[in-house]
mmCIF file of C-alpha atoms in Angstrom:
data_model
loop_
_atom_site.group_PDB
_atom_site.id
_atom_site.type_symbol
_atom_site.label_atom_id
_atom_site.label_comp_id
_atom_site.label_asym_id
_atom_site.label_seq_id
_atom_site.Cartn_x
_atom_site.Cartn_y
_atom_site.Cartn_z
ATOM 1 C CA MET R 24 81.629 147.388 90.535
ATOM 2 C CA ASN R 25 79.228 144.581 89.426
ATOM 3 C CA ARG R 26 81.725 143.688 86.716
ATOM 4 C CA PHE R 27 84.136 142.391 89.411
ATOM 5 C CA LEU R 28 81.542 141.088 91.892
ATOM 6 C CA TRP R 29 80.406 137.941 89.973
ATOM 7 C CA PRO R 30 83.904 136.671 89.159
ATOM 8 C CA LEU R 31 84.846 137.245 92.805
ATOM 9 C CA VAL R 32 81.764 135.314 93.992
ATOM 10 C CA GLY R 33 82.587 132.497 91.566
ATOM 11 C CA PHE R 34 86.199 132.375 92.769
ATOM 12 C CA ALA R 35 85.092 132.280 96.426
ATOM 13 C CA ALA R 36 82.648 129.434 95.690
ATOM 14 C CA LEU R 37 85.440 127.498 93.953
ATOM 15 C CA VAL R 38 87.755 127.966 96.945
ATOM 16 C CA VAL R 39 85.033 126.695 99.309
ATOM 17 C CA LEU R 40 84.408 123.609 97.143
ATOM 18 C CA LEU R 41 88.132 122.825 96.975
ATOM 19 C CA ALA R 42 88.487 123.231 100.748
ATOM 20 C CA VAL R 43 85.585 120.842 101.343
ATOM 21 C CA GLY R 44 86.981 118.341 98.839
ATOM 22 C CA LEU R 45 90.426 118.364 100.465
ATOM 23 C CA GLY R 46 88.844 117.581 103.818
ATOM 24 C CA LEU R 47 87.170 114.382 102.570
ATOM 25 C CA ASN R 48 88.708 110.932 103.008
ATOM 26 C CA PRO R 49 89.528 109.530 99.548
ATOM 27 C CA ARG R 50 88.993 105.998 100.921
ATOM 28 C CA ASP R 51 85.357 106.705 101.685
ATOM 29 C CA VAL R 52 83.915 105.440 98.450
ATOM 30 C CA PRO R 53 80.147 105.102 98.681
ATOM 31 C CA SER R 54 78.841 101.753 97.552
ATOM 32 C CA PRO R 55 75.494 101.421 95.815
ATOM 33 C CA LEU R 56 75.328 97.907 97.294
ATOM 34 C CA VAL R 57 74.936 99.061 100.907
ATOM 35 C CA GLY R 58 71.454 98.018 102.013
ATOM 36 C CA LYS R 59 71.114 95.553 99.135
ATOM 37 C CA PRO R 60 71.584 91.776 99.050
ATOM 38 C CA ALA R 61 75.168 90.569 98.806
ATOM 39 C CA PRO R 62 75.677 89.332 95.235
ATOM 40 C CA ALA R 63 75.463 85.565 95.052
ATOM 41 C CA PHE R 64 78.430 83.459 94.014
ATOM 42 C CA SER R 65 79.713 79.943 94.248
ATOM 43 C CA LEU R 66 83.516 79.798 94.342
ATOM 44 C CA PRO R 67 86.073 77.107 95.168
ATOM 45 C CA VAL R 68 87.311 77.093 98.750
ATOM 46 C CA LEU R 69 91.028 77.398 99.360
ATOM 47 C CA GLY R 70 92.371 74.200 100.908
ATOM 48 C CA ALA R 71 89.248 72.159 100.222
ATOM 49 C CA GLU R 72 87.409 70.558 97.331
ATOM 50 C CA GLN R 73 84.131 72.362 97.935
ATOM 51 C CA LYS R 74 82.403 75.574 96.977
ATOM 52 C CA PHE R 75 81.107 78.424 99.100
ATOM 53 C CA GLY R 76 78.599 81.228 98.599
ATOM 54 C CA PRO R 77 76.972 83.942 100.731
ATOM 55 C CA ALA R 78 73.875 81.749 101.151
ATOM 56 C CA ASP R 79 76.036 79.474 103.336
ATOM 57 C CA MET R 80 76.265 82.308 105.904
ATOM 58 C CA GLN R 81 72.516 83.020 106.040
ATOM 59 C CA GLY R 82 71.467 83.868 109.601
ATOM 60 C CA LYS R 83 74.957 85.102 110.601
ATOM 61 C CA VAL R 84 76.623 88.495 110.673
ATOM 62 C CA TRP R 85 79.955 88.144 108.896
ATOM 63 C CA LEU R 86 82.745 89.990 107.131
ATOM 64 C CA LEU R 87 83.853 89.426 103.562
ATOM 65 C CA ASN R 88 87.463 90.561 103.218
ATOM 66 C CA VAL R 89 88.928 90.939 99.726
ATOM 67 C CA TRP R 90 92.641 90.107 99.721
ATOM 68 C CA ALA R 91 95.524 88.785 97.618
ATOM 69 C CA SER R 92 99.072 87.733 98.388
ATOM 70 C CA TRP R 93 100.412 90.353 95.941
ATOM 71 C CA CYS R 94 98.516 93.148 97.707
ATOM 72 C CA VAL R 95 100.923 95.302 99.696
ATOM 73 C CA SER R 96 98.146 97.086 101.623
ATOM 74 C CA CYS R 97 96.721 93.724 102.704
ATOM 75 C CA ARG R 98 99.860 93.168 104.779
ATOM 76 C CA GLN R 99 99.050 96.318 106.731
ATOM 77 C CA GLU R 100 95.654 95.087 107.957
ATOM 78 C CA HIS R 101 96.458 91.377 108.124
ATOM 79 C CA PRO R 102 97.764 91.248 111.745
ATOM 80 C CA LEU R 103 94.549 92.951 112.836
ATOM 81 C CA LEU R 104 92.496 90.361 110.972
ATOM 82 C CA VAL R 105 94.545 87.527 112.471
ATOM 83 C CA GLU R 106 93.826 88.911 115.950
ATOM 84 C CA LEU R 107 90.140 89.271 115.075
ATOM 85 C CA GLY R 108 90.056 85.700 113.783
ATOM 86 C CA ARG R 109 91.758 84.451 116.942
ATOM 87 C CA LYS R 110 89.142 86.165 119.144
ATOM 88 C CA LYS R 111 86.286 84.751 117.014
ATOM 89 C CA VAL R 112 84.225 87.948 117.410
ATOM 90 C CA VAL R 113 82.803 87.713 113.913
ATOM 91 C CA PRO R 114 83.363 85.158 111.137
ATOM 92 C CA VAL R 115 85.652 86.539 108.448
ATOM 93 C CA VAL R 116 85.486 85.011 104.980
ATOM 94 C CA GLY R 117 88.328 85.794 102.594
ATOM 95 C CA LEU R 118 87.722 86.565 98.943
ATOM 96 C CA ASN R 119 91.085 85.923 97.352
ATOM 97 C CA TYR R 120 91.013 88.306 94.399
ATOM 98 C CA LYS R 121 92.855 87.551 91.143
ATOM 99 C CA GLU R 122 95.649 85.707 92.944
ATOM 100 C CA VAL R 123 97.520 84.867 89.732
ATOM 101 C CA ARG R 124 96.189 87.466 87.277
ATOM 102 C CA GLY R 125 96.631 90.357 89.687
ATOM 103 C CA ASP R 126 100.335 90.006 90.304
ATOM 104 C CA GLY R 127 101.229 90.594 86.646
ATOM 105 C CA GLU R 128 104.008 87.997 86.761
ATOM 106 C CA THR R 129 102.231 85.212 84.878
ATOM 107 C CA ASP R 130 101.489 85.201 81.149
ATOM 108 C CA MET R 131 97.791 84.366 81.280
ATOM 109 C CA ALA R 132 97.738 83.681 77.513
ATOM 110 C CA LYS R 133 99.907 80.628 78.205
ATOM 111 C CA THR R 134 98.110 79.518 81.368
ATOM 112 C CA ASP R 135 95.096 77.211 81.313
ATOM 113 C CA ALA R 136 92.341 77.363 83.942
ATOM 114 C CA ALA R 137 93.514 74.276 85.847
ATOM 115 C CA SER R 138 97.067 75.618 86.087
ATOM 116 C CA GLU R 139 95.804 79.018 87.216
ATOM 117 C CA GLU R 140 93.729 77.476 90.011
ATOM 118 C CA ARG R 141 96.625 75.263 91.113
ATOM 119 C CA MET R 142 99.024 78.246 91.197
ATOM 120 C CA ALA R 143 96.458 80.396 93.025
ATOM 121 C CA ARG R 144 95.904 77.714 95.654
ATOM 122 C CA GLN R 145 99.658 77.365 96.223
ATOM 123 C CA LYS R 146 100.366 81.101 96.420
ATOM 124 C CA ALA R 147 97.384 81.974 98.624
ATOM 125 C CA ALA R 148 97.889 79.017 100.992
ATOM 126 C CA GLY R 149 101.615 79.761 101.254
ATOM 127 C CA TRP R 150 100.931 83.394 102.099
ATOM 128 C CA LEU R 151 98.388 82.487 104.788
ATOM 129 C CA LYS R 152 100.752 79.898 106.245
ATOM 130 C CA GLN R 153 103.478 82.538 106.477
ATOM 131 C CA HIS R 154 101.367 85.441 107.798
ATOM 132 C CA GLY R 155 98.566 83.647 109.670
ATOM 133 C CA ASP R 156 95.088 82.664 108.577
ATOM 134 C CA PRO R 157 92.298 84.803 110.060
ATOM 135 C CA TYR R 158 89.597 83.367 107.829
ATOM 136 C CA LEU R 159 86.792 80.972 108.537
ATOM 137 C CA LEU R 160 87.520 80.032 104.952
ATOM 138 C CA SER R 161 88.798 81.753 101.865
ATOM 139 C CA VAL R 162 87.444 81.445 98.346
ATOM 140 C CA LEU R 163 89.237 81.926 95.035
ATOM 141 C CA ASP R 164 87.952 84.648 92.718
ATOM 142 C CA LEU R 165 90.395 83.743 89.981
ATOM 143 C CA ASP R 166 89.133 86.059 87.243
ATOM 144 C CA GLY R 167 87.782 88.791 89.505
ATOM 145 C CA ARG R 168 84.179 88.504 88.291
ATOM 146 C CA VAL R 169 82.787 88.280 91.814
ATOM 147 C CA GLY R 170 84.901 91.293 92.720
ATOM 148 C CA ILE R 171 83.231 93.184 89.873
ATOM 149 C CA ASP R 172 79.795 92.179 91.210
ATOM 150 C CA TYR R 173 80.783 93.591 94.596
ATOM 151 C CA GLY R 174 82.161 96.800 93.087
ATOM 152 C CA VAL R 175 85.722 96.122 94.224
ATOM 153 C CA TYR R 176 87.968 99.087 93.389
ATOM 154 C CA GLY R 177 91.096 97.444 94.704
ATOM 155 C CA VAL R 178 92.311 95.261 97.492
ATOM 156 C CA PRO R 179 91.857 95.190 100.403
ATOM 157 C CA GLU R 180 88.174 95.883 100.866
ATOM 158 C CA THR R 181 85.840 94.583 103.542
ATOM 159 C CA TYR R 182 82.078 94.184 103.585
ATOM 160 C CA VAL R 183 79.874 93.763 106.652
ATOM 161 C CA ILE R 184 76.982 91.466 105.766
ATOM 162 C CA ASP R 185 73.980 90.986 108.070
ATOM 163 C CA LYS R 186 71.934 87.918 109.000
ATOM 164 C CA ALA R 187 69.535 88.477 106.089
ATOM 165 C CA GLY R 188 72.412 88.640 103.589
ATOM 166 C CA LEU R 189 72.316 92.426 103.129
ATOM 167 C CA ILE R 190 75.514 94.423 102.760
ATOM 168 C CA ARG R 191 75.505 96.897 105.636
ATOM 169 C CA MET R 192 78.930 98.486 105.186
ATOM 170 C CA LYS R 193 81.784 98.620 102.734
ATOM 171 C CA HIS R 194 85.256 99.562 103.933
ATOM 172 C CA THR R 195 87.777 100.440 101.251
ATOM 173 C CA GLY R 196 91.484 100.066 101.993
ATOM 174 C CA PRO R 197 93.263 98.475 104.929
ATOM 175 C CA ILE R 198 91.317 98.287 108.184
ATOM 176 C CA SER R 199 92.956 100.307 110.946
ATOM 177 C CA PRO R 200 92.479 99.617 114.677
ATOM 178 C CA ASP R 201 90.218 102.706 114.803
ATOM 179 C CA ASP R 202 88.150 101.463 111.851
ATOM 180 C CA LEU R 203 87.705 98.131 113.597
ATOM 181 C CA THR R 204 86.855 99.397 117.082
ATOM 182 C CA LYS R 205 84.872 102.510 116.166
ATOM 183 C CA LYS R 206 82.982 101.459 113.040
ATOM 184 C CA ILE R 207 83.070 97.769 112.155
ATOM 185 C CA LEU R 208 82.731 96.002 115.519
ATOM 186 C CA PRO R 209 79.993 98.349 116.828
ATOM 187 C CA LEU R 210 78.014 97.680 113.652
ATOM 188 C CA VAL R 211 78.572 93.935 114.016
ATOM 189 C CA ALA R 212 77.372 94.109 117.658
ATOM 190 C CA GLU R 213 74.278 96.080 116.634
ATOM 191 C CA LEU R 214 73.469 93.633 113.841
ATOM 192 C CA ASN R 215 73.850 90.674 116.195
ATOM 193 C CA LYS R 216 71.150 92.009 118.594
#
C-alpha cells in the first residue's frame, strides 16, 4: 500500500501546483525595483533640444510609460493614455524604447548615431501626431540601456513613481481601463496625499 501512496501524493502535489500556476496572471511580473529609487538617466527629449531625467520630476507623482511606434500592444493602451493626458490627472512621461533598433527594419551596422537619432525622432513624432500625444514629454532611449536599468521585459510597461523618486508600481503590458481605475489611479491619489 505504501508503495503507491508516495507517488500518488507526489502526483497530487504536482496537480495542485499546476492549478495554482494556471490561475496566475502572466503579466504580473514582480519588479525588484518597487520601493527603490527610479534609476537615473539623462536622455534627449523628443521634439526639443534638451535632456530630461527623473530628477526633473522630484516632488511630483508621475508615470513613466515605455512605448515605441513599432509596438503593437502600445496601440491598445494608447487611447487610454491620450484620455489620461487630456484630463491631466497625473503627468505621464514617455520612454520611447529602441525606436529604430526595435523595429528590425534598419541595418544598424550601416547606421551612425546621428542618423539613428534623426530617424527615431521622425518615427516617434509621426506616430504621436497620428495617434495623439498623451505625454508631458517623451525621451528617446535609442539603445535601450535605460530600459535595461528599469528591467523592461517588453513594451509597453508603466511605472508609478512617487514624489521622492521611488518606484511604487510596475505594470507590464498594455494598461486596461480596469488597471487604470482600480490600481494605478488609486495609487496615484494615495501618493498625492
